[in-house]
PDB file of C-alpha atoms and ligand atoms in Angstrom:
ATOM      1  CA  MET A1260      90.033  -5.213 -35.827  1.00  0.00           C
ATOM      2  CA  ALA A1261      89.444  -3.608 -32.439  1.00  0.00           C
ATOM      3  CA  PHE A1262      85.759  -2.922 -32.190  1.00  0.00           C
ATOM      4  CA  GLU A1263      84.178  -0.523 -29.793  1.00  0.00           C
ATOM      5  CA  SER A1264      80.467  -0.992 -29.363  1.00  0.00           C
ATOM      6  CA  LEU A1265      78.147   1.947 -29.732  1.00  0.00           C
ATOM      7  CA  THR A1266      77.100   1.619 -26.118  1.00  0.00           C
ATOM      8  CA  ASP A1267      80.747   1.812 -25.008  1.00  0.00           C
ATOM      9  CA  LYS A1268      81.353   4.775 -27.268  1.00  0.00           C
ATOM     10  CA  LEU A1269      78.356   6.614 -25.866  1.00  0.00           C
ATOM     11  CA  GLN A1270      79.334   5.806 -22.313  1.00  0.00           C
ATOM     12  CA  ASN A1271      82.751   7.295 -22.990  1.00  0.00           C
ATOM     13  CA  VAL A1272      81.297  10.441 -24.491  1.00  0.00           C
ATOM     14  CA  PHE A1273      79.080  10.954 -21.469  1.00  0.00           C
ATOM     15  CA  ARG A1274      81.877  10.124 -19.014  1.00  0.00           C
ATOM     16  CA  ASN A1275      84.010  12.833 -20.573  1.00  0.00           C
ATOM     17  CA  LEU A1276      81.143  15.286 -20.436  1.00  0.00           C
ATOM     18  CA  ARG A1277      80.351  14.534 -16.816  1.00  0.00           C
ATOM     19  CA  GLY A1278      83.448  16.433 -15.731  1.00  0.00           C
ATOM     20  CA  LYS A1279      81.669  19.568 -16.823  1.00  0.00           C
ATOM     21  CA  GLY A1280      78.734  19.079 -14.495  1.00  0.00           C
ATOM     22  CA  ARG A1281      75.267  19.221 -16.048  1.00  0.00           C
ATOM     23  CA  LEU A1282      74.557  18.017 -19.555  1.00  0.00           C
ATOM     24  CA  THR A1283      73.399  20.554 -22.092  1.00  0.00           C
ATOM     25  CA  GLU A1284      71.437  20.189 -25.277  1.00  0.00           C
ATOM     26  CA  GLU A1285      74.700  20.593 -27.163  1.00  0.00           C
ATOM     27  CA  ASP A1286      76.233  17.662 -25.252  1.00  0.00           C
ATOM     28  CA  VAL A1287      73.347  15.446 -26.274  1.00  0.00           C
ATOM     29  CA  LYS A1288      73.693  16.517 -29.900  1.00  0.00           C
ATOM     30  CA  LEU A1289      77.375  15.650 -29.775  1.00  0.00           C
ATOM     31  CA  ALA A1290      76.649  12.212 -28.367  1.00  0.00           C
ATOM     32  CA  LEU A1291      73.987  11.612 -30.988  1.00  0.00           C
ATOM     33  CA  LYS A1292      76.577  12.276 -33.682  1.00  0.00           C
ATOM     34  CA  GLU A1293      78.241   9.070 -32.490  1.00  0.00           C
ATOM     35  CA  VAL A1294      74.939   7.250 -32.760  1.00  0.00           C
ATOM     36  CA  LYS A1295      74.485   8.601 -36.263  1.00  0.00           C
ATOM     37  CA  MET A1296      77.924   7.429 -37.384  1.00  0.00           C
ATOM     38  CA  ALA A1297      77.440   4.015 -35.840  1.00  0.00           C
ATOM     39  CA  LEU A1298      74.073   3.516 -37.526  1.00  0.00           C
ATOM     40  CA  LEU A1299      75.467   4.533 -40.892  1.00  0.00           C
ATOM     41  CA  GLU A1300      78.323   2.082 -40.345  1.00  0.00           C
ATOM     42  CA  ALA A1301      75.751  -0.600 -39.535  1.00  0.00           C
ATOM     43  CA  ASP A1302      74.238   0.112 -42.957  1.00  0.00           C
ATOM     44  CA  VAL A1303      71.066   1.799 -41.838  1.00  0.00           C
ATOM     45  CA  SER A1304      69.832   4.012 -44.664  1.00  0.00           C
ATOM     46  CA  PHE A1305      70.581   7.718 -44.377  1.00  0.00           C
ATOM     47  CA  LYS A1306      66.950   8.797 -44.406  1.00  0.00           C
ATOM     48  CA  VAL A1307      66.066   6.402 -41.600  1.00  0.00           C
ATOM     49  CA  VAL A1308      69.085   7.527 -39.568  1.00  0.00           C
ATOM     50  CA  LYS A1309      68.026  11.162 -39.866  1.00  0.00           C
ATOM     51  CA  GLN A1310      64.469  10.455 -38.741  1.00  0.00           C
ATOM     52  CA  PHE A1311      65.724   8.267 -35.937  1.00  0.00           C
ATOM     53  CA  ILE A1312      68.174  10.839 -34.610  1.00  0.00           C
ATOM     54  CA  SER A1313      65.593  13.591 -34.573  1.00  0.00           C
ATOM     55  CA  ALA A1314      63.122  11.361 -32.713  1.00  0.00           C
ATOM     56  CA  VAL A1315      65.775  10.527 -30.091  1.00  0.00           C
ATOM     57  CA  GLN A1316      66.895  14.138 -29.854  1.00  0.00           C
ATOM     58  CA  GLU A1317      63.389  15.385 -29.206  1.00  0.00           C
ATOM     59  CA  ARG A1318      63.019  13.066 -26.231  1.00  0.00           C
ATOM     60  CA  ALA A1319      66.575  13.373 -24.987  1.00  0.00           C
ATOM     61  CA  VAL A1320      66.774  17.142 -24.612  1.00  0.00           C
ATOM     62  CA  GLY A1321      63.761  17.210 -22.295  1.00  0.00           C
ATOM     63  CA  GLU A1322      64.349  18.818 -18.898  1.00  0.00           C
ATOM     64  CA  ASP A1323      63.779  15.598 -16.979  1.00  0.00           C
ATOM     65  CA  VAL A1324      66.524  13.852 -18.932  1.00  0.00           C
ATOM     66  CA  LEU A1325      69.076  16.652 -18.741  1.00  0.00           C
ATOM     67  CA  ASN A1326      68.413  17.297 -15.056  1.00  0.00           C
ATOM     68  CA  GLY A1327      68.145  13.627 -14.150  1.00  0.00           C
ATOM     69  CA  LEU A1328      70.655  11.746 -12.038  1.00  0.00           C
ATOM     70  CA  ASN A1329      72.275   9.944 -14.903  1.00  0.00           C
ATOM     71  CA  PRO A1330      71.491  11.706 -18.171  1.00  0.00           C
ATOM     72  CA  GLY A1331      74.002   9.664 -20.192  1.00  0.00           C
ATOM     73  CA  GLN A1332      72.330   6.418 -19.192  1.00  0.00           C
ATOM     74  CA  MET A1333      68.936   7.950 -19.973  1.00  0.00           C
ATOM     75  CA  VAL A1334      70.015   8.910 -23.482  1.00  0.00           C
ATOM     76  CA  ILE A1335      71.321   5.392 -24.100  1.00  0.00           C
ATOM     77  CA  LYS A1336      67.991   4.034 -22.880  1.00  0.00           C
ATOM     78  CA  ILE A1337      66.079   6.319 -25.225  1.00  0.00           C
ATOM     79  CA  VAL A1338      68.258   5.246 -28.169  1.00  0.00           C
ATOM     80  CA  ASN A1339      67.491   1.629 -27.366  1.00  0.00           C
ATOM     81  CA  GLU A1340      63.749   2.221 -26.973  1.00  0.00           C
ATOM     82  CA  GLU A1341      63.425   4.212 -30.181  1.00  0.00           C
ATOM     83  CA  MET A1342      65.317   1.512 -32.053  1.00  0.00           C
ATOM     84  CA  ILE A1343      62.934  -1.161 -30.799  1.00  0.00           C
ATOM     85  CA  SER A1344      59.897   0.907 -31.686  1.00  0.00           C
ATOM     86  CA  LEU A1345      61.257   1.481 -35.181  1.00  0.00           C
ATOM     87  CA  MET A1346      61.506  -2.266 -35.725  1.00  0.00           C
ATOM     88  CA  GLY A1347      58.003  -2.966 -34.431  1.00  0.00           C
ATOM     89  CA  SER A1348      57.618  -3.451 -30.742  1.00  0.00           C
ATOM     90  CA  GLU A1349      56.795  -7.111 -30.743  1.00  0.00           C
ATOM     91  CA  THR A1350      57.365 -10.298 -32.678  1.00  0.00           C
ATOM     92  CA  THR A1351      55.014 -10.988 -35.559  1.00  0.00           C
ATOM     93  CA  GLU A1352      53.913 -14.421 -36.713  1.00  0.00           C
ATOM     94  CA  ILE A1353      52.981 -15.533 -40.223  1.00  0.00           C
ATOM     95  CA  LYS A1354      49.212 -15.169 -40.467  1.00  0.00           C
ATOM     96  CA  LEU A1355      47.659 -18.550 -41.178  1.00  0.00           C
ATOM     97  CA  GLN A1356      44.101 -19.480 -42.121  1.00  0.00           C
ATOM     98  CA  PRO A1357      42.259 -21.936 -39.851  1.00  0.00           C
ATOM     99  CA  THR A1358      43.652 -25.479 -40.102  1.00  0.00           C
ATOM    100  CA  ASN A1359      40.685 -26.723 -42.151  1.00  0.00           C
ATOM    101  CA  GLU A1360      41.527 -24.245 -44.935  1.00  0.00           C
ATOM    102  CA  ILE A1361      44.553 -24.004 -47.216  1.00  0.00           C
ATOM    103  CA  THR A1362      46.904 -21.114 -46.465  1.00  0.00           C
ATOM    104  CA  VAL A1363      48.915 -20.081 -49.514  1.00  0.00           C
ATOM    105  CA  LEU A1364      52.330 -18.546 -48.879  1.00  0.00           C
ATOM    106  CA  MET A1365      54.477 -17.173 -51.689  1.00  0.00           C
ATOM    107  CA  MET A1366      58.218 -16.744 -51.221  1.00  0.00           C
ATOM    108  CA  CYS A1367      59.945 -14.037 -53.214  1.00  0.00           C
ATOM    109  CA  GLY A1368      63.331 -12.347 -53.365  1.00  0.00           C
ATOM    110  CA  LEU A1369      66.410 -11.923 -55.493  1.00  0.00           C
ATOM    111  CA  GLN A1370      68.399 -14.945 -56.646  1.00  0.00           C
ATOM    112  CA  GLY A1371      70.751 -16.097 -53.925  1.00  0.00           C
ATOM    113  CA  ALA A1372      68.873 -14.289 -51.147  1.00  0.00           C
ATOM    114  CA  GLY A1373      67.935 -17.596 -49.589  1.00  0.00           C
ATOM    115  CA  LYS A1374      64.356 -18.128 -50.809  1.00  0.00           C
ATOM    116  CA  THR A1375      64.523 -21.847 -51.489  1.00  0.00           C
ATOM    117  CA  THR A1376      66.318 -22.579 -48.231  1.00  0.00           C
ATOM    118  CA  THR A1377      63.961 -20.369 -46.254  1.00  0.00           C
ATOM    119  CA  ALA A1378      60.882 -21.972 -47.847  1.00  0.00           C
ATOM    120  CA  ALA A1379      62.039 -25.323 -46.475  1.00  0.00           C
ATOM    121  CA  LYS A1380      62.945 -23.804 -43.106  1.00  0.00           C
ATOM    122  CA  ILE A1381      59.454 -22.334 -42.800  1.00  0.00           C
ATOM    123  CA  ALA A1382      57.883 -25.636 -43.851  1.00  0.00           C
ATOM    124  CA  GLY A1383      59.744 -27.285 -40.974  1.00  0.00           C
ATOM    125  CA  LYS A1384      58.529 -24.692 -38.478  1.00  0.00           C
ATOM    126  CA  LEU A1385      54.922 -25.020 -39.623  1.00  0.00           C
ATOM    127  CA  LYS A1386      55.138 -28.792 -39.495  1.00  0.00           C
ATOM    128  CA  LEU A1387      56.248 -28.526 -35.868  1.00  0.00           C
ATOM    129  CA  LYS A1388      53.121 -26.461 -35.249  1.00  0.00           C
ATOM    130  CA  GLY A1389      51.007 -29.324 -36.544  1.00  0.00           C
ATOM    131  CA  ARG A1390      50.412 -28.025 -40.068  1.00  0.00           C
ATOM    132  CA  LYS A1391      50.807 -30.102 -43.209  1.00  0.00           C
ATOM    133  CA  PRO A1392      52.862 -28.052 -45.673  1.00  0.00           C
ATOM    134  CA  LEU A1393      53.347 -28.619 -49.387  1.00  0.00           C
ATOM    135  CA  LEU A1394      56.497 -27.132 -50.907  1.00  0.00           C
ATOM    136  CA  VAL A1395      55.935 -26.055 -54.502  1.00  0.00           C
ATOM    137  CA  ALA A1396      58.707 -25.499 -57.059  1.00  0.00           C
ATOM    138  CA  CYS A1397      57.800 -22.545 -59.290  1.00  0.00           C
ATOM    139  CA  ASP A1398      61.381 -21.523 -60.059  1.00  0.00           C
ATOM    140  CA  ILE A1399      61.477 -23.143 -63.475  1.00  0.00           C
ATOM    141  CA  TYR A1400      64.426 -21.120 -64.728  1.00  0.00           C
ATOM    142  CA  ARG A1401      66.935 -22.794 -62.479  1.00  0.00           C
ATOM    143  CA  PRO A1402      66.447 -26.573 -62.626  1.00  0.00           C
ATOM    144  CA  ALA A1403      68.863 -26.868 -59.704  1.00  0.00           C
ATOM    145  CA  ALA A1404      66.380 -24.918 -57.609  1.00  0.00           C
ATOM    146  CA  ILE A1405      63.733 -27.589 -58.185  1.00  0.00           C
ATOM    147  CA  ASP A1406      66.142 -30.337 -57.064  1.00  0.00           C
ATOM    148  CA  GLN A1407      67.280 -28.270 -54.104  1.00  0.00           C
ATOM    149  CA  LEU A1408      63.688 -27.755 -52.953  1.00  0.00           C
ATOM    150  CA  GLN A1409      62.918 -31.442 -53.372  1.00  0.00           C
ATOM    151  CA  ILE A1410      65.962 -32.483 -51.353  1.00  0.00           C
ATOM    152  CA  ASN A1411      65.079 -30.000 -48.623  1.00  0.00           C
ATOM    153  CA  ALA A1412      61.455 -31.144 -48.597  1.00  0.00           C
ATOM    154  CA  SER A1413      62.559 -34.708 -47.994  1.00  0.00           C
ATOM    155  CA  LYS A1414      64.991 -33.604 -45.264  1.00  0.00           C
ATOM    156  CA  GLN A1415      62.102 -31.812 -43.559  1.00  0.00           C
ATOM    157  CA  GLU A1416      59.795 -34.743 -44.277  1.00  0.00           C
ATOM    158  CA  VAL A1417      57.181 -32.551 -45.903  1.00  0.00           C
ATOM    159  CA  ASP A1418      55.355 -32.930 -49.219  1.00  0.00           C
ATOM    160  CA  PHE A1419      56.748 -31.547 -52.443  1.00  0.00           C
ATOM    161  CA  PHE A1420      55.170 -30.595 -55.763  1.00  0.00           C
ATOM    162  CA  THR A1421      56.676 -29.939 -59.180  1.00  0.00           C
ATOM    163  CA  LEU A1422      55.607 -30.055 -62.808  1.00  0.00           C
ATOM    164  CA  GLY A1423      59.227 -29.883 -63.935  1.00  0.00           C
ATOM    165  CA  SER A1424      60.943 -26.980 -65.626  1.00  0.00           C
ATOM    166  CA  HIS A1425      58.796 -26.756 -68.759  1.00  0.00           C
ATOM    167  CA  ALA A1426      55.477 -25.835 -67.207  1.00  0.00           C
ATOM    168  CA  ASP A1427      54.301 -22.279 -66.659  1.00  0.00           C
ATOM    169  CA  PRO A1428      54.775 -21.048 -63.066  1.00  0.00           C
ATOM    170  CA  VAL A1429      51.144 -19.885 -62.837  1.00  0.00           C
ATOM    171  CA  ASP A1430      49.933 -23.317 -63.975  1.00  0.00           C
ATOM    172  CA  ILE A1431      52.219 -25.014 -61.463  1.00  0.00           C
ATOM    173  CA  ALA A1432      50.866 -22.823 -58.674  1.00  0.00           C
ATOM    174  CA  LYS A1433      47.264 -23.575 -59.656  1.00  0.00           C
ATOM    175  CA  ALA A1434      47.932 -27.308 -59.910  1.00  0.00           C
ATOM    176  CA  SER A1435      49.621 -27.268 -56.512  1.00  0.00           C
ATOM    177  CA  ILE A1436      46.428 -26.041 -54.846  1.00  0.00           C
ATOM    178  CA  GLU A1437      44.553 -28.961 -56.383  1.00  0.00           C
ATOM    179  CA  GLU A1438      47.277 -31.302 -55.167  1.00  0.00           C
ATOM    180  CA  ALA A1439      47.033 -29.809 -51.657  1.00  0.00           C
ATOM    181  CA  ARG A1440      43.279 -30.403 -51.654  1.00  0.00           C
ATOM    182  CA  LYS A1441      43.761 -34.025 -52.695  1.00  0.00           C
ATOM    183  CA  LYS A1442      46.544 -34.729 -50.239  1.00  0.00           C
ATOM    184  CA  GLY A1443      45.107 -32.756 -47.330  1.00  0.00           C
ATOM    185  CA  ASN A1444      47.894 -30.177 -47.091  1.00  0.00           C
ATOM    186  CA  ASN A1445      46.764 -27.056 -45.270  1.00  0.00           C
ATOM    187  CA  VAL A1446      49.736 -24.819 -46.134  1.00  0.00           C
ATOM    188  CA  VAL A1447      51.074 -24.358 -49.658  1.00  0.00           C
ATOM    189  CA  ILE A1448      54.498 -22.713 -49.831  1.00  0.00           C
ATOM    190  CA  ILE A1449      55.345 -21.512 -53.324  1.00  0.00           C
ATOM    191  CA  ASP A1450      59.017 -21.040 -54.115  1.00  0.00           C
ATOM    192  CA  THR A1451      59.353 -18.569 -56.984  1.00  0.00           C
ATOM    193  CA  ALA A1452      62.113 -17.516 -59.356  1.00  0.00           C
ATOM    194  CA  GLY A1453      64.506 -14.761 -58.442  1.00  0.00           C
ATOM    195  CA  ARG A1454      66.827 -12.754 -60.635  1.00  0.00           C
ATOM    196  CA  LEU A1455      70.140 -11.156 -59.835  1.00  0.00           C
ATOM    197  CA  GLN A1456      68.452  -7.781 -60.007  1.00  0.00           C
ATOM    198  CA  ILE A1457      64.934  -6.437 -59.889  1.00  0.00           C
ATOM    199  CA  ASP A1458      63.355  -7.163 -63.217  1.00  0.00           C
ATOM    200  CA  ASP A1459      59.861  -6.275 -64.461  1.00  0.00           C
ATOM    201  CA  ILE A1460      59.185  -9.702 -65.946  1.00  0.00           C
ATOM    202  CA  MET A1461      60.008 -11.372 -62.635  1.00  0.00           C
ATOM    203  CA  MET A1462      57.754  -8.937 -60.784  1.00  0.00           C
ATOM    204  CA  GLN A1463      54.908  -9.548 -63.222  1.00  0.00           C
ATOM    205  CA  GLU A1464      55.250 -13.294 -62.788  1.00  0.00           C
ATOM    206  CA  LEU A1465      54.892 -12.890 -59.031  1.00  0.00           C
ATOM    207  CA  VAL A1466      51.823 -10.690 -59.444  1.00  0.00           C
ATOM    208  CA  ASP A1467      50.325 -13.273 -61.838  1.00  0.00           C
ATOM    209  CA  ILE A1468      50.886 -16.149 -59.395  1.00  0.00           C
ATOM    210  CA  LYS A1469      49.509 -14.053 -56.565  1.00  0.00           C
ATOM    211  CA  ASN A1470      46.315 -13.242 -58.457  1.00  0.00           C
ATOM    212  CA  ALA A1471      45.867 -16.723 -59.897  1.00  0.00           C
ATOM    213  CA  VAL A1472      45.885 -18.629 -56.625  1.00  0.00           C
ATOM    214  CA  GLY A1473      44.885 -15.992 -54.070  1.00  0.00           C
ATOM    215  CA  VAL A1474      48.129 -15.926 -52.098  1.00  0.00           C
ATOM    216  CA  HIS A1475      47.390 -15.146 -48.432  1.00  0.00           C
ATOM    217  CA  GLN A1476      50.872 -14.032 -47.432  1.00  0.00           C
ATOM    218  CA  THR A1477      53.737 -12.887 -49.629  1.00  0.00           C
ATOM    219  CA  LEU A1478      57.020 -13.398 -47.814  1.00  0.00           C
ATOM    220  CA  LEU A1479      60.093 -11.571 -48.991  1.00  0.00           C
ATOM    221  CA  VAL A1480      63.569 -12.938 -48.281  1.00  0.00           C
ATOM    222  CA  VAL A1481      66.341 -10.335 -48.227  1.00  0.00           C
ATOM    223  CA  ASP A1482      70.020 -10.930 -47.651  1.00  0.00           C
ATOM    224  CA  ALA A1483      71.118  -8.985 -44.561  1.00  0.00           C
ATOM    225  CA  MET A1484      74.709  -8.976 -45.826  1.00  0.00           C
ATOM    226  CA  THR A1485      73.727  -6.683 -48.693  1.00  0.00           C
ATOM    227  CA  GLY A1486      73.024  -3.827 -46.276  1.00  0.00           C
ATOM    228  CA  GLN A1487      71.410  -0.816 -47.921  1.00  0.00           C
ATOM    229  CA  GLU A1488      70.679  -2.784 -51.060  1.00  0.00           C
ATOM    230  CA  ALA A1489      68.366  -4.994 -48.997  1.00  0.00           C
ATOM    231  CA  VAL A1490      66.267  -1.931 -48.281  1.00  0.00           C
ATOM    232  CA  ASN A1491      65.954  -0.952 -51.948  1.00  0.00           C
ATOM    233  CA  VAL A1492      65.000  -4.505 -52.811  1.00  0.00           C
ATOM    234  CA  ALA A1493      62.393  -4.587 -50.051  1.00  0.00           C
ATOM    235  CA  SER A1494      60.754  -1.362 -51.097  1.00  0.00           C
ATOM    236  CA  GLU A1495      60.625  -2.357 -54.779  1.00  0.00           C
ATOM    237  CA  PHE A1496      59.058  -5.732 -54.039  1.00  0.00           C
ATOM    238  CA  ASN A1497      56.623  -4.117 -51.677  1.00  0.00           C
ATOM    239  CA  GLU A1498      55.561  -1.520 -54.231  1.00  0.00           C
ATOM    240  CA  LYS A1499      55.281  -3.862 -57.189  1.00  0.00           C
ATOM    241  CA  VAL A1500      54.130  -7.145 -55.674  1.00  0.00           C
ATOM    242  CA  GLY A1501      53.002  -6.254 -52.162  1.00  0.00           C
ATOM    243  CA  VAL A1502      54.771  -7.900 -49.256  1.00  0.00           C
ATOM    244  CA  ASP A1503      53.231  -9.078 -45.973  1.00  0.00           C
ATOM    245  CA  GLY A1504      56.345 -10.080 -44.080  1.00  0.00           C
ATOM    246  CA  ILE A1505      60.104 -10.037 -44.419  1.00  0.00           C
ATOM    247  CA  ILE A1506      62.734 -12.638 -43.615  1.00  0.00           C
ATOM    248  CA  LEU A1507      66.264 -11.354 -43.171  1.00  0.00           C
ATOM    249  CA  SER A1508      68.606 -14.130 -44.221  1.00  0.00           C
ATOM    250  CA  LYS A1509      72.297 -14.569 -43.421  1.00  0.00           C
ATOM    251  CA  MET A1510      72.192 -12.762 -40.109  1.00  0.00           C
ATOM    252  CA  ASP A1511      74.817 -15.274 -38.958  1.00  0.00           C
ATOM    253  CA  GLY A1512      77.299 -13.292 -41.050  1.00  0.00           C
ATOM    254  CA  ASP A1513      79.067 -10.226 -39.748  1.00  0.00           C
ATOM    255  CA  SER A1514      76.344  -7.813 -40.787  1.00  0.00           C
ATOM    256  CA  ARG A1515      75.468  -5.451 -37.928  1.00  0.00           C
ATOM    257  CA  GLY A1516      71.809  -5.757 -38.768  1.00  0.00           C
ATOM    258  CA  GLY A1517      71.215  -2.236 -39.987  1.00  0.00           C
ATOM    259  CA  ALA A1518      68.989  -3.690 -42.696  1.00  0.00           C
ATOM    260  CA  ALA A1519      66.547  -4.693 -39.977  1.00  0.00           C
ATOM    261  CA  LEU A1520      66.056  -1.092 -38.926  1.00  0.00           C
ATOM    262  CA  SER A1521      65.749   0.208 -42.451  1.00  0.00           C
ATOM    263  CA  THR A1522      63.515  -2.397 -44.079  1.00  0.00           C
ATOM    264  CA  LYS A1523      60.864  -2.077 -41.393  1.00  0.00           C
ATOM    265  CA  ALA A1524      61.043   1.713 -41.382  1.00  0.00           C
ATOM    266  CA  VAL A1525      60.935   2.016 -45.171  1.00  0.00           C
ATOM    267  CA  THR A1526      58.336  -0.641 -46.028  1.00  0.00           C
ATOM    268  CA  GLY A1527      56.296  -0.641 -42.827  1.00  0.00           C
ATOM    269  CA  LYS A1528      56.197  -4.445 -43.134  1.00  0.00           C
ATOM    270  CA  PRO A1529      57.212  -6.621 -40.195  1.00  0.00           C
ATOM    271  CA  ILE A1530      60.307  -8.793 -40.069  1.00  0.00           C
ATOM    272  CA  LEU A1531      59.087 -12.268 -39.208  1.00  0.00           C
ATOM    273  CA  TYR A1532      62.254 -14.333 -39.048  1.00  0.00           C
ATOM    274  CA  VAL A1533      66.002 -14.091 -39.310  1.00  0.00           C
ATOM    275  CA  GLY A1534      68.093 -16.733 -41.085  1.00  0.00           C
ATOM    276  CA  MET A1535      71.005 -17.791 -38.897  1.00  0.00           C
ATOM    277  CA  GLY A1536      72.784 -20.333 -41.090  1.00  0.00           C
ATOM    278  CA  GLU A1537      72.559 -22.801 -43.927  1.00  0.00           C
ATOM    279  CA  LYS A1538      71.026 -25.631 -41.898  1.00  0.00           C
ATOM    280  CA  LEU A1539      67.280 -26.058 -42.195  1.00  0.00           C
ATOM    281  CA  SER A1540      66.854 -25.505 -38.472  1.00  0.00           C
ATOM    282  CA  ASP A1541      68.645 -22.138 -38.644  1.00  0.00           C
ATOM    283  CA  LEU A1542      65.618 -19.888 -38.693  1.00  0.00           C
ATOM    284  CA  GLU A1543      64.796 -17.789 -35.668  1.00  0.00           C
ATOM    285  CA  GLN A1544      61.892 -15.636 -34.687  1.00  0.00           C
ATOM    286  CA  PHE A1545      62.704 -11.943 -35.025  1.00  0.00           C
ATOM    287  CA  TYR A1546      63.008 -10.108 -31.713  1.00  0.00           C
ATOM    288  CA  PRO A1547      63.288  -6.305 -32.097  1.00  0.00           C
ATOM    289  CA  ASP A1548      64.945  -5.921 -28.677  1.00  0.00           C
ATOM    290  CA  ARG A1549      67.664  -8.452 -29.484  1.00  0.00           C
ATOM    291  CA  MET A1550      68.310  -6.787 -32.816  1.00  0.00           C
ATOM    292  CA  ALA A1551      68.578  -3.401 -31.088  1.00  0.00           C
ATOM    293  CA  SER A1552      71.212  -4.849 -28.753  1.00  0.00           C
ATOM    294  CA  ARG A1553      73.090  -6.276 -31.710  1.00  0.00           C
ATOM    295  CA  ILE A1554      73.121  -2.923 -33.485  1.00  0.00           C
ATOM    296  CA  LEU A1555      74.030  -1.045 -30.298  1.00  0.00           C
ATOM    297  CA  GLY A1556      76.738  -3.595 -29.515  1.00  0.00           C
TER     298      GLY A1556
HETATM  299  P1  GDP B2763      67.579 -18.489 -53.558  1.00  0.00           P
HETATM  300  O1  GDP B2763      68.290 -18.300 -54.867  1.00  0.00           O
HETATM  301  O2  GDP B2763      67.002 -17.203 -53.065  1.00  0.00           O
HETATM  302  O3  GDP B2763      66.577 -19.581 -53.567  1.00  0.00           O
HETATM  303  O4  GDP B2763      68.705 -18.840 -52.490  1.00  0.00           O
HETATM  304  P2  GDP B2763      69.102 -20.237 -51.825  1.00  0.00           P
HETATM  305  O5  GDP B2763      68.060 -20.687 -50.878  1.00  0.00           O
HETATM  306  O6  GDP B2763      69.545 -21.168 -52.883  1.00  0.00           O
HETATM  307  O7  GDP B2763      70.346 -19.760 -50.940  1.00  0.00           O
HETATM  308  C1  GDP B2763      71.525 -19.235 -51.500  1.00  0.00           C
HETATM  309  C2  GDP B2763      72.697 -19.610 -50.597  1.00  0.00           C
HETATM  310  O8  GDP B2763      72.572 -18.932 -49.353  1.00  0.00           O
HETATM  311  C3  GDP B2763      72.761 -21.069 -50.270  1.00  0.00           C
HETATM  312  O9  GDP B2763      74.100 -21.481 -50.272  1.00  0.00           O
HETATM  313  C4  GDP B2763      72.167 -21.164 -48.865  1.00  0.00           C
HETATM  314  O10 GDP B2763      72.681 -22.258 -48.130  1.00  0.00           O
HETATM  315  C5  GDP B2763      72.644 -19.864 -48.288  1.00  0.00           C
HETATM  316  N1  GDP B2763      71.780 -19.375 -47.189  1.00  0.00           N
HETATM  317  C6  GDP B2763      70.440 -19.218 -47.162  1.00  0.00           C
HETATM  318  N2  GDP B2763      70.028 -18.706 -45.978  1.00  0.00           N
HETATM  319  C7  GDP B2763      71.150 -18.553 -45.220  1.00  0.00           C
HETATM  320  C8  GDP B2763      71.395 -18.060 -43.882  1.00  0.00           C
HETATM  321  O11 GDP B2763      70.493 -17.649 -43.123  1.00  0.00           O
HETATM  322  N3  GDP B2763      72.697 -18.054 -43.487  1.00  0.00           N
HETATM  323  C9  GDP B2763      73.721 -18.492 -44.304  1.00  0.00           C
HETATM  324  N4  GDP B2763      74.950 -18.427 -43.830  1.00  0.00           N
HETATM  325  N5  GDP B2763      73.517 -18.941 -45.535  1.00  0.00           N
HETATM  326  C10 GDP B2763      72.255 -18.978 -45.998  1.00  0.00           C
END
């Protein structure tokens, strides 16, 4: 499929307009229609697109832009800047307690989003930073998830904790903190159960774990390939459980990354990492400027 990037499209629009001499407000509106279409195609939610376009429009129809030397270029620059500011202007790290305390992280997300894989990826990153993570299997509904976490823990050479698939997830979480104290782990990463869809019992279980062990950071994994659905999932988890940071998985797929714009705008919670593949090293810091370039093409 021939693919024209948004930047190319915009450049063409402005090139055609240049023949007419000065740019007018109408010209800018026309160009922003292209931006609107492209963002909708990239799966940015409609509400976010509308807000975004009006923010860009307000800046772009200013006298200094329209009368400037290269108004087309200026509008493209404004689009880029507004996109970055929508995603949070800088990278955000997972907030950790001092090394002599135990930081409790809870992973959550729908089944298949990439929670278990991401838990192990994060454990690896924290280990590289000198922390001593303990991966905890609280997804008792899918015995394969326990095995998967154990295998990944050994690949990452980090500690692993399970009470099998018959214990209660809250009890497992509590016991894991004791285990961490005994073994000297200073980060506990709790892998929880997901469902195919949002489900009140699942949400309640997460709230119960969170309250029982005083989770410091709740990390939500959403699948970037699901586009708009990722945004609905993020806002539901944020409302019902409370989310501190988001990981967008499967960004190595052909998703344009619209979910990155929407999830931040809708939940107000930062994107911490993006998953770039199935390997345990495939987790990258989230850079708003790089994501803006990816969406702009
Ligand atoms: P969970 O049900 O949320 O725990 O999901 P899993 O961690 O089991 O992941 C579901 C599938 O997605 C597995 O096949 C993973 O290898 C795959 N996966 C997870 N993260 C990524 C990613 O960033 N990129 C790709 N391509 N696959 C991923």
